[in-house]
Amino acid sequence: RPDGIIAGPELLEVIVNEKEVPACPYPWEGLNEKLHGLRLGELVTVCAGTGVGKSQVCRSLAVHLIRQGHRVGYIALEEGLARTGLSLLGMVMGLPLHLDRSSVTEEQMREAFMRELADRLFVYNHFGALSAENLLARCRYLRVADKCDYLIIDHLSILVSGWGEGDERRLIDNVMTALRSQVCEATGVGMVLVSHLKRVDGRSAERGADPELSHLRGSQAISQLSDACIALSRDTM
């Protein structure tokens, strides 16, 4: 029998010996009913129109995972290091610290950060380093060396821009394949990836239209290689 052909009894042994991956519940009960939580080794894509709240949902999820005892690697590619830190600390303190810090003291900020985030948060300072090899290496390092359980990458379009030149669809195919195979499958890390939606005729996503998988920007590899796609919708006007 050639290599790779598995008979039924051998498959049964694989099935019964496979370890069940524990799930971490989402902070939103509706998603838990649909997806039964978030698991290691899975790739979940969050998509929505511009300004709908993808980044805010990711920050909420990051703080929730940390409070559940998980280590989180946060890669925010469209904002600076200070903005990322202030936004995450603001989620902890329940204040928009990235807009106004007048209501808290430095001591209060330090105390909240050390209590909630210091031991389990790892942020990638990406300034001047967006190459494909660099990002993949950092993702693997966050998992293997820093023992991160989950990675949050915000967002796919900027990640693709560092992948080289060429057709956007093919680049997205390459990015999604690399993230899936070289990061999630290879290391067992759970990943939350942010993606934009393309413009479609009729009511736009920014005006509360219901997003569809066909609206994902650039390539269907986003939906095909994701374990789940979570779409956000609201009328931003």
Coordinates of C-alpha atoms in Angstrom, one line a residue:
R1 CA 0.0 0.0 0.0
P2 CA 1.5 3.4 -0.9
D3 CA 2.3 6.0 1.7
G4 CA -0.6 8.2 2.8
I5 CA -3.5 5.6 2.3
I6 CA -5.2 5.1 5.7
A7 CA -7.5 2.1 6.3
G8 CA -10.7 2.5 8.3
P9 CA -9.4 0.9 11.6
E10 CA -6.3 3.1 11.5
L11 CA -8.5 6.2 11.0
L12 CA -10.6 5.2 14.0
E13 CA -7.4 5.1 16.2
V14 CA -6.5 8.6 15.0
I15 CA -10.0 9.8 15.8
V16 CA -10.3 8.4 19.3
N17 CA -6.7 9.5 20.2
E18 CA -7.2 13.1 18.9
K19 CA -7.1 15.5 21.9
E20 CA -10.1 17.8 22.1
V21 CA -9.0 21.5 21.9
P22 CA -10.5 23.5 24.7
A23 CA -12.5 26.5 23.7
C24 CA -12.3 30.0 25.2
P25 CA -15.8 31.6 25.1
Y26 CA -16.3 34.9 23.3
P27 CA -17.4 37.9 25.4
W28 CA -20.6 37.9 23.3
E29 CA -23.2 35.2 24.0
G30 CA -24.6 35.3 20.4
L31 CA -21.2 34.3 19.0
N32 CA -20.8 31.5 21.5
E33 CA -24.2 30.1 20.4
K34 CA -23.0 30.1 16.8
L35 CA -19.3 29.2 17.1
H36 CA -19.0 27.5 20.5
G37 CA -16.1 29.7 21.5
L38 CA -12.6 30.4 20.1
R39 CA -10.0 27.6 19.8
L40 CA -6.3 27.3 19.4
G41 CA -5.2 26.5 15.8
E42 CA -8.2 28.3 14.3
L43 CA -8.1 31.3 12.0
V44 CA -11.1 33.6 12.5
T45 CA -11.6 36.6 10.2
V46 CA -13.5 39.7 11.3
C47 CA -14.8 41.8 8.4
A48 CA -16.8 45.1 8.1
G49 CA -16.9 48.4 6.3
T50 CA -14.6 51.3 7.2
G51 CA -15.3 52.8 10.6
V52 CA -17.8 50.2 11.7
G53 CA -15.7 49.0 14.6
K54 CA -13.5 46.1 13.6
S55 CA -10.5 47.3 15.6
Q56 CA -12.6 48.0 18.7
V57 CA -14.0 44.5 18.6
C58 CA -10.5 43.1 18.4
R59 CA -9.4 45.2 21.4
S60 CA -12.4 44.0 23.4
L61 CA -11.5 40.4 22.4
A62 CA -7.9 40.8 23.3
V63 CA -8.7 42.2 26.8
H64 CA -11.2 39.4 27.3
L65 CA -8.7 36.7 26.3
I66 CA -6.1 38.1 28.7
R67 CA -8.7 38.2 31.5
Q68 CA -9.4 34.5 30.8
G69 CA -5.7 33.8 31.5
H70 CA -4.4 33.6 27.9
R71 CA -1.3 35.3 26.5
V72 CA -2.1 37.5 23.5
G73 CA 0.1 38.8 20.7
Y74 CA -1.3 42.0 19.2
I75 CA -0.2 43.2 15.7
A76 CA -1.9 46.5 14.8
L77 CA -0.5 47.5 11.5
E78 CA -2.4 50.8 10.9
E79 CA -1.6 52.5 14.1
G80 CA 1.5 53.4 16.2
L81 CA 2.6 51.6 19.4
A82 CA 1.4 54.3 21.8
R83 CA -2.1 54.3 20.2
T84 CA -2.4 50.5 20.5
G85 CA -1.3 50.6 24.1
L86 CA -3.6 53.5 25.1
S87 CA -6.6 51.8 23.3
L88 CA -6.0 48.5 25.1
L89 CA -5.5 50.1 28.4
G90 CA -8.6 52.2 27.8
M91 CA -10.6 49.0 27.3
V92 CA -9.3 47.8 30.7
M93 CA -10.1 51.1 32.5
G94 CA -13.4 51.8 30.6
L95 CA -12.1 55.1 29.3
P96 CA -11.2 56.4 25.8
L97 CA -7.6 57.1 26.9
H98 CA -6.4 57.5 23.3
L99 CA -8.6 60.6 23.1
D100 CA -8.5 62.0 26.7
R101 CA -6.3 61.1 29.7
S102 CA -7.3 64.1 31.9
S103 CA -9.5 62.0 34.2
V104 CA -6.8 59.6 35.3
T105 CA -3.3 59.9 36.8
E106 CA -0.1 58.3 35.6
E107 CA -0.1 56.2 38.7
Q108 CA -3.6 54.9 38.0
M109 CA -2.6 54.0 34.4
R110 CA 0.5 52.2 35.6
E111 CA -1.4 50.3 38.3
A112 CA -4.2 49.2 35.8
F113 CA -1.6 48.1 33.2
M114 CA 0.5 46.1 35.6
R115 CA -2.6 44.4 37.1
E116 CA -4.3 43.5 33.9
L117 CA -2.0 43.5 30.9
A118 CA 1.7 43.4 31.8
D119 CA 2.2 39.6 32.0
R120 CA 0.1 38.5 29.1
L121 CA 0.2 41.1 26.4
F122 CA 2.8 41.2 23.6
V123 CA 2.7 44.0 20.9
Y124 CA 4.6 44.0 17.7
N125 CA 6.3 47.4 17.0
H126 CA 6.2 47.2 13.2
F127 CA 7.6 50.6 12.3
G128 CA 9.7 50.3 9.1
A129 CA 9.4 46.4 9.0
L130 CA 6.5 45.1 7.0
S131 CA 8.2 42.4 4.9
A132 CA 6.5 39.0 4.5
E133 CA 9.3 37.1 6.1
N134 CA 9.6 39.5 9.0
L135 CA 5.9 39.3 9.9
L136 CA 5.8 35.5 9.6
A137 CA 8.9 35.2 11.8
R138 CA 7.4 37.5 14.4
C139 CA 4.1 35.6 14.4
R140 CA 6.0 32.3 15.0
Y141 CA 8.2 33.9 17.6
L142 CA 5.2 35.2 19.6
R143 CA 3.8 31.7 19.7
V144 CA 6.9 29.6 20.3
A145 CA 9.1 31.9 22.4
D146 CA 6.5 34.2 24.2
K147 CA 4.0 31.3 24.5
C148 CA 1.1 33.4 23.1
D149 CA -2.1 31.5 22.8
Y150 CA -3.8 33.9 20.4
L151 CA -2.6 36.4 17.8
I152 CA -4.7 39.4 16.6
I153 CA -3.6 40.9 13.3
D154 CA -5.2 44.2 12.3
H155 CA -5.4 44.3 9.3
L156 CA -5.0 42.1 6.1
S157 CA -4.7 44.9 3.5
I158 CA -1.5 46.4 5.1
L159 CA -0.1 42.9 5.6
V160 CA -0.6 42.2 1.9
S161 CA 1.2 45.5 1.0
G162 CA 4.4 44.1 2.5
W163 CA 4.2 40.8 0.6
G164 CA 5.6 42.1 -2.6
E165 CA 4.3 43.4 -5.9
G166 CA 1.7 41.8 -8.2
D167 CA -2.0 41.0 -8.5
E168 CA -3.9 41.7 -5.3
R169 CA -5.9 38.5 -5.4
R170 CA -2.8 36.4 -5.8
L171 CA -1.0 38.2 -3.0
I172 CA -4.0 37.7 -0.7
D173 CA -4.0 34.0 -1.6
N174 CA -0.4 33.7 -0.7
V175 CA -0.8 35.7 2.6
M176 CA -3.8 33.5 3.7
T177 CA -2.1 30.3 2.8
A178 CA 1.1 31.3 4.7
L179 CA -0.9 32.4 7.8
R180 CA -2.9 29.3 7.8
S181 CA -0.1 26.7 7.1
Q182 CA 3.0 28.4 8.5
V183 CA 1.5 29.9 11.6
C184 CA -1.8 28.4 12.7
E185 CA -1.3 24.8 11.5
A186 CA 2.5 24.7 12.2
T187 CA 2.4 26.3 15.7
G188 CA -1.2 25.7 16.9
V189 CA -1.8 29.3 17.7
G190 CA -5.3 30.8 17.4
M191 CA -5.5 33.8 15.1
V192 CA -8.0 36.6 14.7
L193 CA -7.5 38.5 11.4
V194 CA -9.2 41.7 10.3
S195 CA -10.2 42.2 6.7
H196 CA -12.0 45.0 4.8
L197 CA -15.0 44.6 2.5
K198 CA -15.0 45.8 -1.1
R199 CA -17.4 48.4 -2.4
V200 CA -20.6 47.0 -3.9
D201 CA -23.5 48.5 -5.8
G202 CA -26.5 49.5 -3.7
R203 CA -26.5 50.1 0.0
S204 CA -22.9 50.2 1.4
A205 CA -21.5 48.3 4.4
E206 CA -20.9 51.7 6.0
R207 CA -24.7 52.4 5.8
G208 CA -25.7 49.2 7.5
A209 CA -26.0 46.8 4.6
D210 CA -25.7 43.1 5.5
P211 CA -22.2 41.9 4.6
E212 CA -21.8 38.7 2.5
L213 CA -18.8 36.4 1.9
S214 CA -18.7 37.6 -1.7
H215 CA -18.0 41.1 -0.4
L216 CA -14.7 40.2 1.2
R217 CA -12.1 42.3 -0.5
G218 CA -9.6 40.8 -3.0
S219 CA -9.9 37.0 -2.8
Q220 CA -12.2 34.2 -1.7
A221 CA -9.2 32.6 -0.1
I222 CA -10.1 34.7 2.9
S223 CA -13.3 32.8 3.5
Q224 CA -12.0 29.5 2.2
L225 CA -9.0 29.4 4.6
S226 CA -10.8 30.8 7.7
D227 CA -12.5 28.6 10.2
A228 CA -15.1 31.3 10.6
C229 CA -15.9 34.8 9.3
I230 CA -17.5 37.3 11.6
A231 CA -19.2 40.2 9.9
L232 CA -20.0 43.5 11.7
S233 CA -22.7 45.8 10.4
R234 CA -24.0 49.2 11.5
D235 CA -25.0 52.5 9.9
T236 CA -22.1 54.8 10.6
M237 CA -24.0 57.8 9.3

